[in-house]
Each structure stands twice: as structure tokens, then as C-alpha cells.
């Protein structure tokens, strides 16, 4: 029975290199990369729009944020600022929910295909 020798290239054995190539050439992997990248950029642009929109309001329409709410000392700026912070958590939750629903199934299929 011949002994299979492993050669190391770029820190990977030939077995690992074969596995990496099988994963990279898998159409499901390409689909995963495309979906994750486009969704990630979409959420990034949404967060940037929220954040920079808030900064623009602070810079150019301070009086909007200075509107008093009720008879106390709270102004509109406080709940709007909290909403900006909470939006980051909400967008993170949206990403995690989609990753659990869509990406995990694709990753499992890619692993199964690669192990064959």
C-alpha cells in the first residue's frame, strides 16, 4: 500500500489546496459570496444614510432637534439620537436573521459538496 506524501505549498498541504479549490469552484460558494456581499453593502449604505442624515440635521437644522417634547427638558434630539444607535443593533439583527435563514443552509450544502 503506497504511502501518500503531503507536500506543503504556501502553508497548505496538497489535500487542503484541493479542498479549497473544490469550495471556490462550487457554484453555491459563488452564490453565497455574491449574496453576502450585496446584502452587506446594502446594510452598510442604510447605516451610513441614517448616521450621516443625523449628522446633517445636527449641522444644518439644529432647531429641529431642539424642539421640546412635553413640559420637561427632553428635546427631539435625544430620542432621535437613541434611534440612530438602536438602528445599528436592528440592522445587525436583520443580518444575523438572514445569515441563519439563508447563508447557513448554503454553507452546509457547500461543506457537503466539498466532502464528497
Coordinates of N, CA, C and O in Angstrom, one line a residue:
X1 N 0.8 -1.2 0.0 CA 0.0 0.0 0.0 C 0.9 1.2 0.0 O 1.7 1.4 0.9
X2 N 0.8 2.1 -1.0 CA 1.6 3.2 -1.1 C 1.3 4.3 -0.1 O 0.1 4.5 0.3
X3 N 2.3 4.9 0.4 CA 2.1 6.0 1.4 C 2.0 7.3 0.6 O 2.8 7.6 -0.2
X4 N 0.9 8.0 0.9 CA 0.7 9.3 0.3 C 1.4 10.4 1.0 O 1.2 10.6 2.2
X5 N 2.3 11.0 0.3 CA 3.1 12.1 1.0 C 2.4 13.4 0.7 O 1.9 13.7 -0.4
X6 N 2.4 14.2 1.8 CA 1.8 15.6 1.6 C 2.9 16.6 1.3 O 3.9 16.5 1.9
X7 N 2.6 17.4 0.4 CA 3.6 18.5 0.1 C 2.9 19.8 0.6 O 1.7 20.0 0.5
X8 N 3.7 20.6 1.1 CA 3.3 21.9 1.7 C 3.6 23.0 0.7 O 4.8 23.2 0.3
X9 N 2.6 23.7 0.3 CA 2.7 24.8 -0.6 C 2.0 26.0 0.0 O 0.8 25.9 0.3
X10 N 2.6 27.1 0.2 CA 2.0 28.3 0.8 C 1.3 28.0 2.1 O 0.3 28.5 2.4
X11 N 1.9 27.1 2.9 CA 1.4 26.8 4.2 C 0.2 25.8 4.2 O -0.3 25.5 5.2
X12 N -0.1 25.3 3.0 CA -1.2 24.4 2.9 C -0.7 23.1 2.3 O 0.2 23.1 1.4
X13 N -1.3 22.0 2.8 CA -0.9 20.7 2.1 C -1.7 20.6 0.8 O -2.6 21.3 0.6
X14 N -1.3 19.6 0.0 CA -2.0 19.5 -1.3 C -3.4 19.1 -1.1 O -4.3 19.4 -1.8
X15 N -3.7 18.3 0.0 CA -5.1 17.9 0.3 C -5.9 19.2 0.7 O -7.0 19.3 0.2
X16 N -5.4 20.1 1.5 CA -6.1 21.3 1.8 C -6.3 22.2 0.5 O -7.3 22.8 0.3
X17 N -5.3 22.2 -0.3 CA -5.4 23.0 -1.6 C -6.5 22.5 -2.5 O -7.2 23.2 -3.1
X18 N -6.6 21.1 -2.5 CA -7.6 20.5 -3.3 C -9.0 20.9 -2.8 O -9.9 21.2 -3.5
X19 N -9.1 20.9 -1.4 CA -10.4 21.2 -0.8 C -10.7 22.7 -1.0 O -11.9 23.0 -1.4
X20 N -9.8 23.5 -0.9 CA -10.0 25.0 -1.1 C -10.5 25.2 -2.6 O -11.4 26.0 -2.8
X21 N -9.8 24.5 -3.5 CA -10.2 24.7 -4.9 C -11.6 24.2 -5.2 O -12.4 24.8 -5.9
X22 N -12.0 23.0 -4.6 CA -13.3 22.5 -4.7 C -14.4 23.5 -4.2 O -15.4 23.7 -4.8
X23 N -14.1 24.1 -3.0 CA -15.0 25.0 -2.4 C -15.1 26.2 -3.3 O -16.2 26.7 -3.6
X24 N -14.0 26.8 -3.7 CA -14.0 28.0 -4.6 C -14.7 27.8 -5.9 O -15.3 28.7 -6.4
X25 N -14.6 26.6 -6.5 CA -15.2 26.4 -7.8 C -16.7 26.0 -7.7 O -17.3 25.9 -8.7
X26 N -17.2 25.8 -6.5 CA -18.6 25.4 -6.3 C -19.5 26.6 -6.6 O -19.3 27.7 -6.1
X27 N -20.5 26.4 -7.5 CA -21.4 27.5 -7.8 C -22.2 28.0 -6.6 O -22.5 29.2 -6.5
X28 N -22.4 27.1 -5.6 CA -23.1 27.5 -4.4 C -22.2 28.5 -3.6 O -22.7 29.4 -2.9
X29 N -20.9 28.3 -3.6 CA -20.0 29.2 -2.9 C -20.0 30.6 -3.6 O -20.0 31.6 -2.9
X30 N -20.0 30.6 -4.9 CA -20.1 31.8 -5.6 C -21.4 32.6 -5.3 O -21.4 33.8 -5.1
X31 N -22.5 31.8 -5.2 CA -23.8 32.4 -4.9 C -23.7 33.0 -3.5 O -24.2 34.1 -3.2
X32 N -23.1 32.2 -2.5 CA -23.0 32.7 -1.2 C -22.2 34.0 -1.1 O -22.6 35.0 -0.4
X33 N -21.1 34.1 -1.8 CA -20.3 35.3 -1.7 C -21.0 36.4 -2.3 O -21.0 37.5 -1.8
X34 N -21.7 36.2 -3.4 CA -22.5 37.3 -4.1 C -23.6 37.8 -3.2 O -23.7 39.0 -3.0
X35 N -24.4 36.9 -2.6 CA -25.5 37.3 -1.7 C -25.0 38.0 -0.5 O -25.5 39.1 -0.1
X36 N -24.0 37.5 0.2 CA -23.5 38.1 1.4 C -22.9 39.5 1.1 O -23.1 40.4 1.9
X37 N -22.1 39.6 0.0 CA -21.5 40.9 -0.3 C -22.5 41.9 -0.6 O -22.5 43.0 -0.1
X38 N -23.5 41.6 -1.4 CA -24.5 42.6 -1.8 C -25.4 43.0 -0.6 O -25.7 44.2 -0.4
X39 N -25.8 42.0 0.2 CA -26.6 42.3 1.4 C -25.8 43.1 2.4 O -26.3 44.1 3.0
X40 N -24.5 42.8 2.6 CA -23.7 43.5 3.5 C -23.5 45.0 3.1 O -23.6 45.9 3.9
X41 N -23.3 45.2 1.8 CA -23.2 46.6 1.3 C -24.5 47.3 1.4 O -24.5 48.5 1.7
X42 N -25.6 46.7 1.2 CA -26.9 47.3 1.3 C -27.1 47.8 2.8 O -27.5 48.9 3.0
X43 N -26.8 46.9 3.7 CA -27.0 47.3 5.1 C -26.0 48.4 5.5 O -26.3 49.3 6.3
X44 N -24.8 48.4 4.9 CA -23.8 49.4 5.2 C -24.3 50.8 4.7 O -24.2 51.8 5.4
X45 N -24.8 50.8 3.5 CA -25.3 52.1 3.0 C -26.5 52.6 3.8 O -26.7 53.8 4.0
X46 N -27.4 51.7 4.2 CA -28.5 52.1 5.1 C -28.0 52.7 6.4 O -28.5 53.8 6.8
X47 N -27.0 52.1 7.0 CA -26.5 52.6 8.2 C -25.8 54.0 8.0 O -25.9 54.9 8.8
X48 N -25.0 54.1 6.9 CA -24.4 55.3 6.6 C -25.4 56.4 6.3 O -25.2 57.6 6.8
X49 N -26.5 56.1 5.7 CA -27.5 57.1 5.4 C -28.2 57.6 6.7 O -28.4 58.8 6.9
X50 N -28.4 56.6 7.6 CA -29.0 57.0 8.9 C -28.1 57.9 9.7 O -28.4 59.0 10.2
X51 N -26.8 57.5 9.8 CA -25.8 58.2 10.6 C -25.5 59.6 10.0 O -25.6 60.6 10.7
X52 N -25.2 59.6 8.7 CA -24.9 60.9 8.1 C -26.1 61.8 8.0 O -26.0 63.0 8.0
X53 N -27.3 61.2 7.8 CA -28.5 62.0 7.9 C -28.7 62.7 9.2 O -29.0 63.9 9.3
X54 N -28.4 62.0 10.3 CA -28.4 62.6 11.6 C -27.4 63.7 11.8 O -27.7 64.8 12.3
X55 N -26.2 63.4 11.3 CA -25.1 64.4 11.4 C -25.5 65.7 10.5 O -25.2 66.8 11.0
X56 N -26.1 65.5 9.4 CA -26.5 66.6 8.6 C -27.6 67.5 9.3 O -27.6 68.7 9.2
X57 N -28.5 66.8 10.0 CA -29.5 67.5 10.7 C -28.9 68.3 11.9 O -29.2 69.4 12.1
X58 N -27.9 67.7 12.5 CA -27.2 68.4 13.6 C -26.5 69.6 13.0 O -26.5 70.7 13.6
X59 N -25.9 69.4 11.9 CA -25.1 70.5 11.3 C -26.0 71.6 10.7 O -25.6 72.8 10.8
X60 N -27.1 71.3 10.1 CA -27.8 72.3 9.3 C -29.2 72.7 9.9 O -29.8 73.7 9.5
X61 N -29.8 71.8 10.6 CA -31.2 72.1 11.2 C -31.2 71.8 12.7 O -32.1 71.0 13.1
X62 N -30.3 72.4 13.4 CA -30.3 72.2 14.9 C -31.6 72.4 15.5 O -32.0 71.8 16.5
X63 N -32.3 73.4 15.0 CA -33.6 73.8 15.6 C -34.6 72.7 15.6 O -35.5 72.6 16.5
X64 N -34.5 71.7 14.7 CA -35.4 70.6 14.7 C -35.2 69.7 15.9 O -36.1 69.2 16.5
X65 N -33.9 69.5 16.2 CA -33.5 68.6 17.3 C -33.7 69.3 18.6 O -33.8 68.7 19.7
X66 N -33.9 70.6 18.6 CA -34.1 71.4 19.8 C -35.6 71.5 20.2 O -35.9 72.1 21.3
X67 N -36.5 71.0 19.4 CA -37.9 71.0 19.7 C -38.1 70.3 21.0 O -37.8 69.1 21.2
X68 N -38.8 70.9 22.0 CA -39.0 70.3 23.3 C -40.2 69.3 23.2 O -41.2 69.5 22.5
X69 N -40.0 68.2 23.9 CA -41.1 67.2 24.0 C -41.7 67.3 25.4 O -41.1 67.0 26.4
X70 N -42.9 67.7 25.4 CA -43.6 67.8 26.7 C -43.2 69.1 27.4 O -42.6 70.0 26.8
X71 N -43.4 69.1 28.7 CA -43.1 70.3 29.5 C -41.7 70.2 30.2 O -41.3 71.1 30.9
X72 N -41.0 69.0 30.0 CA -39.7 68.8 30.7 C -38.6 69.4 29.9 O -38.7 70.3 29.1
X73 N -37.4 68.8 30.1 CA -36.2 69.2 29.4 C -35.8 68.4 28.2 O -34.9 68.7 27.5
X74 N -36.6 67.4 28.0 CA -36.2 66.5 26.8 C -36.6 67.2 25.5 O -37.6 67.7 25.3
X75 N -35.6 67.1 24.6 CA -35.8 67.6 23.2 C -35.9 66.4 22.3 O -35.6 65.3 22.6
X76 N -36.3 66.7 21.1 CA -36.4 65.7 20.0 C -35.1 65.0 19.7 O -35.1 63.9 19.3
X77 N -34.0 65.7 19.9 CA -32.7 65.2 19.6 C -32.3 63.9 20.4 O -31.6 63.1 19.9
X78 N -32.8 63.8 21.6 CA -32.5 62.6 22.4 C -33.1 61.4 21.9 O -32.4 60.4 21.6
X79 N -34.4 61.3 21.6 CA -34.9 60.1 21.0 C -34.4 59.8 19.6 O -34.2 58.6 19.2
X80 N -34.1 60.9 18.8 CA -33.6 60.6 17.5 C -32.2 60.1 17.6 O -31.8 59.1 16.9
X81 N -31.4 60.6 18.5 CA -30.0 60.0 18.8 C -30.0 58.6 19.2 O -29.3 57.7 18.8
X82 N -31.0 58.3 20.1 CA -31.1 56.9 20.6 C -31.6 56.0 19.4 O -31.1 54.9 19.2
X83 N -32.4 56.5 18.5 CA -32.9 55.8 17.4 C -31.7 55.4 16.4 O -31.7 54.4 15.8
X84 N -30.8 56.4 16.3 CA -29.6 56.2 15.4 C -28.8 55.0 16.0 O -28.4 54.1 15.3
X85 N -28.6 55.0 17.3 CA -27.8 53.9 18.0 C -28.6 52.6 17.8 O -28.0 51.6 17.5
X86 N -29.9 52.6 18.1 CA -30.7 51.4 18.0 C -30.7 50.8 16.6 O -30.8 49.6 16.4
X87 N -30.7 51.7 15.6 CA -30.7 51.2 14.2 C -29.5 50.3 13.9 O -29.7 49.4 13.1
X88 N -28.4 50.6 14.5 CA -27.2 49.7 14.3 C -27.5 48.3 14.8 O -27.2 47.3 14.2
X89 N -28.1 48.2 16.0 CA -28.5 46.9 16.6 C -29.5 46.2 15.8 O -29.5 45.0 15.5
X90 N -30.5 47.0 15.3 CA -31.6 46.4 14.5 C -31.0 45.9 13.1 O -31.3 44.7 12.7
X91 N -30.1 46.6 12.5 CA -29.5 46.2 11.2 C -28.7 44.9 11.5 O -28.6 44.0 10.6
X92 N -28.0 44.9 12.6 CA -27.2 43.7 12.9 C -28.1 42.5 13.1 O -27.8 41.4 12.6
X93 N -29.2 42.7 13.8 CA -30.2 41.6 13.9 C -30.8 41.1 12.6 O -31.0 39.9 12.4
X94 N -31.0 42.1 11.7 CA -31.5 41.7 10.4 C -30.5 40.8 9.7 O -30.8 39.8 9.0
X95 N -29.2 41.2 9.8 CA -28.2 40.5 9.1 C -28.1 39.1 9.7 O -28.0 38.1 9.0
X96 N -28.1 39.0 11.0 CA -28.0 37.7 11.7 C -29.2 36.8 11.3 O -29.0 35.6 11.1
X97 N -30.4 37.3 11.3 CA -31.5 36.5 10.9 C -31.4 36.0 9.5 O -31.7 34.8 9.2
X98 N -31.0 36.8 8.6 CA -30.8 36.4 7.2 C -29.7 35.4 7.1 O -29.8 34.4 6.4
X99 N -28.6 35.6 7.8 CA -27.5 34.6 7.8 C -27.9 33.3 8.3 O -27.6 32.2 7.7
X100 N -28.7 33.3 9.4 CA -29.2 32.0 9.9 C -30.2 31.3 9.0 O -30.2 30.1 8.9
X101 N -31.0 32.1 8.3 CA -32.0 31.5 7.4 C -31.4 31.1 6.1 O -31.7 30.0 5.6
X102 N -30.6 31.9 5.5 CA -30.2 31.7 4.1 C -28.8 31.2 4.0 O -28.5 30.2 3.3
X103 N -27.8 31.8 4.6 CA -26.4 31.6 4.5 C -26.0 30.2 5.1 O -25.2 29.5 4.5
X104 N -26.6 29.9 6.2 CA -26.2 28.7 6.9 C -26.6 27.4 6.1 O -25.8 26.5 6.0
X105 N -27.7 27.5 5.4 CA -28.1 26.4 4.5 C -27.1 26.3 3.3 O -26.7 25.1 3.0
X106 N -26.7 27.4 2.8 CA -25.8 27.3 1.7 C -24.4 26.8 2.1 O -23.8 26.0 1.4
X107 N -24.0 27.2 3.3 CA -22.7 26.8 3.8 C -22.7 25.3 4.1 O -21.8 24.6 3.8
X108 N -23.8 24.8 4.6 CA -24.0 23.3 4.8 C -23.9 22.6 3.5 O -23.2 21.5 3.4
X109 N -24.6 23.1 2.5 CA -24.5 22.4 1.2 C -23.1 22.5 0.6 O -22.7 21.5 0.0
X110 N -22.4 23.6 0.8 CA -21.0 23.7 0.3 C -20.1 22.7 1.0 O -19.3 22.0 0.3
X111 N -20.3 22.6 2.3 CA -19.5 21.6 3.0 C -19.8 20.2 2.6 O -18.8 19.4 2.5
X112 N -21.0 19.9 2.4 CA -21.4 18.5 1.9 C -20.8 18.2 0.5 O -20.3 17.2 0.3
X113 N -20.9 19.2 -0.4 CA -20.3 19.0 -1.7 C -18.8 18.9 -1.7 O -18.2 18.0 -2.4
X114 N -18.2 19.6 -0.8 CA -16.7 19.6 -0.7 C -16.2 18.3 -0.1 O -15.1 17.8 -0.4
X115 N -17.0 17.7 0.8 CA -16.5 16.4 1.4 C -16.7 15.2 0.5 O -16.2 14.1 0.9
X116 N -17.3 15.4 -0.6 CA -17.5 14.2 -1.5 C -16.2 13.9 -2.2 O -15.4 14.6 -2.5

